[in-house]
Structures are given as C-alpha cells and as structure tokens.
Amino acid sequence: MSLWVDKYRPNSLAKLDFHKNLAAHLKKLAHSKDFPHLMFYGPSGSGKKTRIMCVLRELYGPGTEKLKIQQQTFTTPSNKKVEISTIASNYHIEVNPSDAGIYDRVVIQDLIKTVAQSHQLDSGSQKEFKVVLLTEVDRLTKDAQHALRRTMEKYTATCRLILYCNSTSKVIPAIRSRCLGIRVPAPSHTEIGQILHYVCRKEGLTLPDELAQRIAEKSGRNLRKALLICEACRVQQYPFSEDQQIQEADWEVYLKETAQLIVEGQSPKRLLEVRGRLYELLTHCIPADIIMKGLVQQLVTNCDGSLKAEVARMAAFYEHRLQRGNKVIYHLEAFVAKFMSVYKRFLEEGMADFF
C-alpha cells in the first residue's frame, strides 16, 4: 500500500496538472536533437522531481521506471572508502553526492566518469547519451562544484547532467552558465485544492471545499505536504467535516515548544536544555536550515516589535555561517545563545524603565 503522494504521481508530461506551459517546453527539449544539461530549481513540493522523471520517460520510454538500488564504493585520495546509495535504470543514474560530506568531489568525478564510459544496454535507443541526475546540488562543497564544472565539459558527448536544487544562489556561476535553468514555481492554493479534490475522487472520498482550502494554506504551497496532510485527515476522521482539525507534524510541535522555552527563560541551564532538543531534531533528520527558519518564525512572533529587525539580522548572520560550516549544532546553539542574550537585556532594560 503506497502513500497518495506516490500513488498518484504523474509519469508523463501529458498528465501533469499544473505548469502546462513548462511541460510543453520540456517536451520540445526532449525531442530536440541537442538536449542540454538542465538545472531544475524551485521550492520544496513544487514538482521538480516529478517533471525530471517525466522528461526521462519522454527521452527513453518506460524503461526508466525499471529501477534498482545499488551501493557504490568510492576511494578517496587518502584511501578511505566511501559508500553511496544510487538509484539507476539502463538509461540514467540518480545520486546525492552531498551524502558523502567532504568527499562529494570524489563521488562526482568517479561516478560521471564511470557512467560516461559505459554503454546503454538497450542498443535500440535513439539517444546516444546517458543521464546523471544529481540531487541537492546547492549542498555541494565548492571543490565539488568546480570538479563538476570540469567533468561536465569533458564528458558532454556521452553524458548529460540534470541537476536539481531549491535555490541557485548556492551554485557557482560556472555551473549555472553551463545548464539550461528550469524554474518550477510552487503551485497556487487553487491548484493544490484542485489536485486534492482529484485524488479524493480517485479514492472514492468527498472532500469539502473549505477543508481543501485550509489544507492548501497549511501546506505553504507544498503539494507533497498537502497530500500527506489530506491523507492524515482521512486516517483521523471520515467523512470529512469542514471544521476538521488539521494535525501538525510532531517535529513542528516540538520546534514550537523549543522556541517557547527560549522565550520563557534565558540561562545556561535553559541553553543546555535547548541544545538537547536541537540534537533531537537533527537526529530525526530535520534539516538544520528548516530548524533555523522555524525557530526564527516562532521567536519573531513572541518578540516585541523593536526586536524583530535585530532578530532577523542575527538569523541571517548565523544562517550564513550555518551554510559555510560543518558542525551545524554549533551555529544553531550560537544563534539561540545570542537571542537569549539580546532578549534578556531587553527585558532588564524594560524593567528598569518601569521602576
């Protein structure tokens, strides 16, 4: 039994429900004689991966859906072994090089070289190149990105790269200039509502318009999240009601409670407690930038108006350091400590003025 988000994922460009002009453009690219390197970018849940898989199917046919998971081992210059999981068909291979940490450069160079030098098993294919799909390109180190730039030039005759990321701001200009950028905007609330109604009809369910609208707004225009919320509401209660409560994810509730603890008390003991809660979120695979964003949103709502600008400035400073460093807990904790210091000073000054 699969989740709705996987069960009703479109597998061809003709079946896409929104951004139809983009689908038509991608279809022309797939049938052109000079298929370029592509870079898909846009917010989470906007449909980047779905469109990439539809493009691969348009290029090679249904054979791209026959996938196998493999463990590949790469050897670093210091003779250290790095294992990475890949998902591959006869025509493409998908990998997330950032899983290798500081050794992502080795993964990129060796993987693309191996793929480019191998031949497709299906000799009847009209395309003479294989596709390497690299995910989370914006999380690659600068060394890996420069290596990617050199590699994509060297093997362009037998290999095409499809990159995808949430933002191109962390991708070096040399890579951006060598790829055709495909921006996939987030779907509107109306489009999300229409897709929720379509999925519910396929499941034999009746979804009230008001509940669909509230789910779309709660999802933050993230289609994947909207479908997961809708399925969770189905498990929670059916028939649906217009005023049905939408459950928040456990980690979101936990993050709100953490922000509340920060506001309620500022002390070394409280900072140690918050550090443990940040570790708990990180060990449950919540990305550090999502934690930072959620903390800032909650802290700003609990702050006085005069503090909001300073909190936003601090958040920008530590978020930048978060992206450049390796130990994310240091920068998250440093932001919390700085906020506690500023907030406590604000409270003390307010009490002094009161008396």
Short mmCIF file of C-alpha atoms in Angstrom, two decimals:
data_model
loop_
_atom_site.label_atom_id
_atom_site.label_comp_id
_atom_site.label_asym_id
_atom_site.label_seq_id
_atom_site.Cartn_x
_atom_site.Cartn_y
_atom_site.Cartn_z
CA MET A 1 0.00 0.00 0.00
CA SER A 2 1.59 3.27 -1.13
CA LEU A 3 1.03 6.83 0.00
CA TRP A 4 -1.18 9.06 -2.14
CA VAL A 5 1.79 11.28 -2.96
CA ASP A 6 3.47 8.29 -4.70
CA LYS A 7 0.34 6.50 -5.91
CA TYR A 8 -0.94 9.49 -7.92
CA ARG A 9 2.39 10.91 -9.10
CA PRO A 10 2.13 11.63 -12.87
CA ASN A 11 4.53 9.58 -15.00
CA SER A 12 4.33 11.55 -18.25
CA LEU A 13 4.42 15.21 -19.23
CA ALA A 14 0.88 14.99 -20.65
CA LYS A 15 -0.54 14.03 -17.24
CA LEU A 16 0.87 16.98 -15.30
CA ASP A 17 -1.88 19.02 -13.65
CA PHE A 18 -0.23 22.44 -13.42
CA HIS A 19 2.52 24.45 -15.17
CA LYS A 20 1.36 23.03 -18.50
CA ASN A 21 3.39 25.60 -20.48
CA LEU A 22 6.52 24.32 -18.77
CA ALA A 23 5.53 20.74 -19.63
CA ALA A 24 5.18 21.69 -23.30
CA HIS A 25 8.61 23.34 -23.22
CA LEU A 26 10.18 20.24 -21.66
CA LYS A 27 8.57 18.02 -24.29
CA LYS A 28 10.15 20.10 -27.06
CA LEU A 29 13.53 19.82 -25.33
CA ALA A 30 13.22 16.04 -25.01
CA HIS A 31 12.55 15.70 -28.75
CA SER A 32 15.23 18.16 -29.84
CA LYS A 33 18.45 16.88 -31.38
CA ASP A 34 20.63 18.85 -28.98
CA PHE A 35 19.49 18.03 -25.46
CA PRO A 36 21.33 20.33 -22.98
CA HIS A 37 22.39 19.97 -19.36
CA LEU A 38 19.41 21.02 -17.21
CA MET A 39 19.11 22.58 -13.78
CA PHE A 40 15.69 22.40 -12.12
CA TYR A 41 15.18 24.75 -9.20
CA GLY A 42 12.26 25.87 -7.08
CA PRO A 43 10.75 25.44 -3.61
CA SER A 44 10.15 22.05 -2.00
CA GLY A 45 6.99 20.29 -3.12
CA SER A 46 6.67 22.21 -6.39
CA GLY A 47 7.13 19.11 -8.59
CA LYS A 48 10.77 19.29 -9.72
CA LYS A 49 11.50 15.56 -9.32
CA THR A 50 8.20 14.59 -10.96
CA ARG A 51 9.00 16.67 -14.02
CA ILE A 52 12.52 15.28 -14.24
CA MET A 53 11.21 11.71 -14.26
CA CYS A 54 8.64 12.67 -16.90
CA VAL A 55 11.43 14.12 -19.06
CA LEU A 56 13.44 10.89 -18.72
CA ARG A 57 10.39 8.87 -19.76
CA GLU A 58 9.91 11.18 -22.74
CA LEU A 59 13.56 10.64 -23.70
CA TYR A 60 13.86 6.88 -23.25
CA GLY A 61 10.36 5.45 -22.74
CA PRO A 62 9.01 3.30 -19.88
CA GLY A 63 12.39 1.63 -19.32
CA THR A 64 13.36 4.48 -16.98
CA GLU A 65 10.81 3.19 -14.43
CA LYS A 66 12.66 -0.14 -14.02
CA LEU A 67 14.86 1.00 -11.17
CA LYS A 68 17.37 -0.76 -8.98
CA ILE A 69 19.11 0.47 -5.83
CA GLN A 70 22.84 -0.07 -5.67
CA GLN A 71 25.59 0.59 -3.15
CA GLN A 72 28.65 2.06 -4.82
CA THR A 73 32.04 2.39 -3.15
CA PHE A 74 34.42 5.24 -3.93
CA THR A 75 38.04 5.54 -2.84
CA THR A 76 39.32 8.94 -1.67
CA PRO A 77 42.91 10.15 -2.27
CA SER A 78 43.68 9.09 1.32
CA ASN A 79 42.47 5.52 0.51
CA LYS A 80 39.34 5.92 2.59
CA LYS A 81 36.27 4.01 1.36
CA VAL A 82 33.04 5.99 0.93
CA GLU A 83 29.75 4.18 0.26
CA ILE A 84 26.89 5.94 -1.52
CA SER A 85 23.43 4.64 -2.47
CA THR A 86 22.38 5.19 -6.07
CA ILE A 87 19.14 4.58 -7.96
CA ALA A 88 19.66 3.55 -11.57
CA SER A 89 17.98 2.30 -14.73
CA ASN A 90 19.60 1.32 -18.03
CA TYR A 91 19.44 4.96 -19.08
CA HIS A 92 20.13 7.09 -16.02
CA ILE A 93 21.56 7.09 -12.53
CA GLU A 94 20.43 9.21 -9.57
CA VAL A 95 22.73 10.12 -6.70
CA ASN A 96 23.01 12.65 -3.89
CA PRO A 97 26.75 13.46 -3.67
CA SER A 98 26.31 15.58 -0.55
CA ASP A 99 25.69 12.34 1.38
CA ALA A 100 29.46 11.81 1.17
CA GLY A 101 30.15 15.01 3.11
CA ILE A 102 33.56 16.50 2.34
CA TYR A 103 34.26 13.67 -0.15
CA ASP A 104 31.48 14.71 -2.55
CA ARG A 105 34.10 15.79 -5.11
CA VAL A 106 35.40 12.20 -5.38
CA VAL A 107 31.87 10.85 -5.86
CA ILE A 108 31.10 13.31 -8.66
CA GLN A 109 34.32 12.73 -10.58
CA ASP A 110 34.31 8.94 -10.37
CA LEU A 111 30.58 8.46 -10.92
CA ILE A 112 30.27 10.66 -14.01
CA LYS A 113 33.45 9.16 -15.48
CA THR A 114 32.09 5.63 -14.98
CA VAL A 115 28.67 6.43 -16.44
CA ALA A 116 30.09 8.32 -19.42
CA GLN A 117 32.43 5.45 -20.36
CA SER A 118 29.74 2.75 -20.18
CA HIS A 119 27.22 1.98 -22.93
CA GLN A 120 23.48 1.57 -22.68
CA LEU A 121 22.16 -1.97 -22.58
CA ASP A 122 19.38 -1.05 -24.99
CA SER A 123 21.14 -0.52 -28.31
CA GLY A 124 17.87 0.49 -29.97
CA SER A 125 17.62 3.73 -28.04
CA GLN A 126 17.64 6.86 -30.19
CA LYS A 127 19.66 8.80 -27.60
CA GLU A 128 23.41 8.25 -27.54
CA PHE A 129 23.92 9.60 -24.05
CA LYS A 130 23.12 8.59 -20.51
CA VAL A 131 21.73 10.95 -17.87
CA VAL A 132 23.26 11.56 -14.45
CA LEU A 133 20.73 13.04 -12.02
CA LEU A 134 22.38 14.94 -9.16
CA THR A 135 20.15 15.97 -6.26
CA GLU A 136 20.67 18.77 -3.72
CA VAL A 137 23.35 20.43 -5.83
CA ASP A 138 23.11 23.53 -3.63
CA ARG A 139 24.54 21.49 -0.73
CA LEU A 140 27.73 20.54 -2.57
CA THR A 141 31.06 21.92 -1.41
CA LYS A 142 32.80 24.49 -3.62
CA ASP A 143 35.51 21.94 -4.54
CA ALA A 144 32.83 19.50 -5.69
CA GLN A 145 31.10 22.18 -7.75
CA HIS A 146 34.33 23.12 -9.52
CA ALA A 147 35.02 19.43 -10.17
CA LEU A 148 31.50 19.09 -11.57
CA ARG A 149 32.11 22.00 -13.91
CA ARG A 150 35.27 20.39 -15.31
CA THR A 151 33.69 16.94 -15.57
CA MET A 152 30.52 18.06 -17.35
CA GLU A 153 32.64 19.67 -20.06
CA LYS A 154 34.86 16.62 -20.54
CA TYR A 155 32.11 14.00 -20.97
CA THR A 156 29.41 16.06 -22.66
CA ALA A 157 29.44 13.80 -25.76
CA THR A 158 28.22 10.69 -23.92
CA CYS A 159 26.65 12.09 -20.76
CA ARG A 160 24.02 14.69 -19.84
CA LEU A 161 23.54 16.11 -16.37
CA ILE A 162 20.21 17.00 -14.78
CA LEU A 163 20.70 18.91 -11.55
CA TYR A 164 18.06 19.95 -9.09
CA CYS A 165 18.06 22.15 -6.05
CA ASN A 166 15.84 24.51 -4.08
CA SER A 167 17.88 27.64 -4.84
CA THR A 168 20.56 28.53 -7.38
CA SER A 169 22.14 31.13 -5.06
CA LYS A 170 24.50 28.49 -3.61
CA VAL A 171 25.51 27.11 -7.02
CA ILE A 172 28.61 28.65 -8.60
CA PRO A 173 28.05 30.75 -11.76
CA ALA A 174 30.27 28.40 -13.82
CA ILE A 175 27.73 25.57 -13.38
CA ARG A 176 24.68 27.78 -13.83
CA SER A 177 26.05 29.10 -17.13
CA ARG A 178 26.54 25.57 -18.49
CA CYS A 179 22.98 24.43 -17.74
CA LEU A 180 19.59 25.47 -19.02
CA GLY A 181 17.76 26.72 -15.94
CA ILE A 182 14.22 25.39 -15.45
CA ARG A 183 12.36 27.20 -12.69
CA VAL A 184 9.44 25.25 -11.22
CA PRO A 185 7.28 27.65 -9.17
CA ALA A 186 5.21 26.45 -6.24
CA PRO A 187 1.60 25.64 -7.18
CA SER A 188 -1.08 28.11 -6.10
CA HIS A 189 -3.59 27.34 -3.36
CA THR A 190 -6.28 26.91 -6.02
CA GLU A 191 -4.19 24.37 -7.96
CA ILE A 192 -3.41 22.42 -4.80
CA GLY A 193 -7.12 22.37 -3.92
CA GLN A 194 -7.99 21.02 -7.38
CA ILE A 195 -5.40 18.23 -7.07
CA LEU A 196 -6.68 17.31 -3.59
CA HIS A 197 -10.22 17.03 -4.99
CA TYR A 198 -8.95 14.88 -7.89
CA VAL A 199 -7.07 12.49 -5.58
CA CYS A 200 -10.04 12.19 -3.21
CA ARG A 201 -12.38 11.40 -6.12
CA LYS A 202 -9.98 8.65 -7.24
CA GLU A 203 -10.12 7.27 -3.69
CA GLY A 204 -13.92 7.47 -3.62
CA LEU A 205 -13.94 10.24 -1.00
CA THR A 206 -15.76 13.56 -0.76
CA LEU A 207 -13.58 16.48 0.30
CA PRO A 208 -15.30 19.73 1.44
CA ASP A 209 -14.08 22.86 -0.35
CA GLU A 210 -13.34 24.69 2.92
CA LEU A 211 -11.18 21.85 4.25
CA ALA A 212 -9.29 21.62 0.94
CA GLN A 213 -8.60 25.35 1.13
CA ARG A 214 -7.34 25.12 4.73
CA ILE A 215 -5.07 22.18 3.84
CA ALA A 216 -3.65 24.13 0.88
CA GLU A 217 -2.92 27.14 3.11
CA LYS A 218 -1.46 24.97 5.87
CA SER A 219 0.90 23.27 3.41
CA GLY A 220 2.63 26.53 2.50
CA ARG A 221 2.08 25.77 -1.24
CA ASN A 222 3.98 22.48 -0.84
CA LEU A 223 1.99 19.92 -2.85
CA ARG A 224 3.73 16.92 -1.27
CA LYS A 225 2.93 18.20 2.22
CA ALA A 226 -0.68 18.97 1.23
CA LEU A 227 -1.27 15.39 0.03
CA LEU A 228 0.29 13.97 3.20
CA ILE A 229 -1.90 16.23 5.37
CA CYS A 230 -5.01 15.22 3.41
CA GLU A 231 -4.22 11.53 3.83
CA ALA A 232 -3.59 12.06 7.55
CA CYS A 233 -7.01 13.75 7.84
CA ARG A 234 -8.55 10.73 6.10
CA VAL A 235 -7.00 8.39 8.66
CA GLN A 236 -8.03 10.67 11.51
CA GLN A 237 -11.69 11.08 10.53
CA TYR A 238 -14.00 10.21 7.67
CA PRO A 239 -16.46 11.51 6.50
CA PHE A 240 -14.57 14.81 6.44
CA SER A 241 -16.04 17.86 8.16
CA GLU A 242 -15.43 21.46 7.14
CA ASP A 243 -14.12 22.41 10.59
CA GLN A 244 -11.97 19.29 10.96
CA GLN A 245 -8.75 19.91 12.84
CA ILE A 246 -5.55 19.63 10.82
CA GLN A 247 -2.85 17.89 12.82
CA GLU A 248 0.61 19.40 12.79
CA ALA A 249 3.69 17.22 12.34
CA ASP A 250 5.32 16.11 15.59
CA TRP A 251 8.58 17.89 14.77
CA GLU A 252 6.74 21.16 14.12
CA VAL A 253 5.05 20.98 17.54
CA TYR A 254 8.39 20.10 19.12
CA LEU A 255 10.05 23.08 17.43
CA LYS A 256 7.33 25.44 18.67
CA GLU A 257 7.78 24.15 22.21
CA THR A 258 11.55 24.70 21.89
CA ALA A 259 11.03 28.31 20.82
CA GLN A 260 8.64 28.82 23.73
CA LEU A 261 11.29 27.52 26.17
CA ILE A 262 13.81 30.01 24.76
CA VAL A 263 11.43 32.92 25.35
CA GLU A 264 10.37 31.78 28.83
CA GLY A 265 13.89 31.62 30.32
CA GLN A 266 17.42 32.71 29.49
CA SER A 267 20.11 30.88 31.46
CA PRO A 268 22.99 28.44 30.86
CA LYS A 269 20.78 25.63 32.18
CA ARG A 270 17.99 26.51 29.74
CA LEU A 271 20.53 26.78 26.90
CA LEU A 272 21.76 23.25 27.67
CA GLU A 273 18.17 22.00 27.62
CA VAL A 274 17.53 23.68 24.26
CA ARG A 275 20.75 22.19 22.89
CA GLY A 276 19.45 18.71 23.72
CA ARG A 277 16.20 19.48 21.89
CA LEU A 278 18.12 20.72 18.83
CA TYR A 279 20.12 17.48 18.82
CA GLU A 280 16.83 15.57 18.98
CA LEU A 281 15.54 17.35 15.87
CA LEU A 282 18.80 16.82 13.97
CA THR A 283 18.91 13.10 14.81
CA HIS A 284 15.40 12.77 13.37
CA CYS A 285 16.71 14.09 10.03
CA ILE A 286 15.16 17.56 10.24
CA PRO A 287 17.49 19.78 8.13
CA ALA A 288 19.35 22.49 10.02
CA ASP A 289 18.08 25.28 7.74
CA ILE A 290 14.48 24.19 8.40
CA ILE A 291 15.16 24.27 12.16
CA MET A 292 16.65 27.75 11.86
CA LYS A 293 13.72 29.03 9.79
CA GLY A 294 11.14 27.55 12.18
CA LEU A 295 12.89 28.97 15.26
CA VAL A 296 13.09 32.44 13.75
CA GLN A 297 9.41 32.43 12.76
CA GLN A 298 8.34 31.41 16.26
CA LEU A 299 10.74 33.74 18.09
CA VAL A 300 9.74 36.74 15.99
CA THR A 301 6.06 36.21 16.82
CA ASN A 302 6.93 36.26 20.56
CA CYS A 303 9.19 39.32 20.33
CA ASP A 304 8.46 42.99 20.81
CA GLY A 305 8.30 44.96 17.57
CA SER A 306 11.55 46.79 18.30
CA LEU A 307 13.44 43.47 18.50
CA LYS A 308 12.18 41.86 15.29
CA ALA A 309 14.66 43.60 12.99
CA GLU A 310 17.61 42.66 15.21
CA VAL A 311 16.45 39.02 15.44
CA ALA A 312 16.15 38.86 11.65
CA ARG A 313 19.68 40.30 11.29
CA MET A 314 21.10 37.75 13.76
CA ALA A 315 19.30 34.92 11.98
CA ALA A 316 20.77 35.97 8.61
CA PHE A 317 24.27 36.09 10.11
CA TYR A 318 24.11 32.64 11.72
CA GLU A 319 22.26 31.09 8.76
CA HIS A 320 25.15 32.17 6.54
CA ARG A 321 27.65 30.59 8.94
CA LEU A 322 25.44 27.50 9.09
CA GLN A 323 25.85 27.02 5.33
CA ARG A 324 29.62 27.52 5.40
CA GLY A 325 30.40 25.34 8.44
CA ASN A 326 30.29 21.59 9.01
CA LYS A 327 29.01 21.29 12.62
CA VAL A 328 25.51 22.71 12.34
CA ILE A 329 24.79 22.33 16.07
CA TYR A 330 27.45 24.97 16.85
CA HIS A 331 25.75 27.62 14.74
CA LEU A 332 22.22 26.75 15.87
CA GLU A 333 23.30 26.93 19.50
CA ALA A 334 25.21 30.17 18.88
CA PHE A 335 22.05 31.74 17.44
CA VAL A 336 19.99 30.63 20.45
CA ALA A 337 22.63 31.96 22.89
CA LYS A 338 22.78 35.30 21.07
CA PHE A 339 18.99 35.59 21.07
CA MET A 340 18.85 34.78 24.80
CA SER A 341 21.45 37.48 25.50
CA VAL A 342 19.63 40.14 23.45
CA TYR A 343 16.19 39.19 24.77
CA LYS A 344 17.30 39.14 28.41
CA ARG A 345 18.95 42.55 28.07
CA PHE A 346 15.75 43.89 26.50
CA LEU A 347 13.67 42.56 29.41
CA GLU A 348 16.06 44.01 32.02
CA GLU A 349 16.05 47.42 30.35
CA GLY A 350 12.28 47.32 30.19
CA MET A 351 12.04 46.53 33.93
CA ALA A 352 14.50 49.33 34.76
CA ASP A 353 12.41 51.85 32.81
CA PHE A 354 9.26 50.59 34.54
CA PHE A 355 10.66 51.21 38.03
#
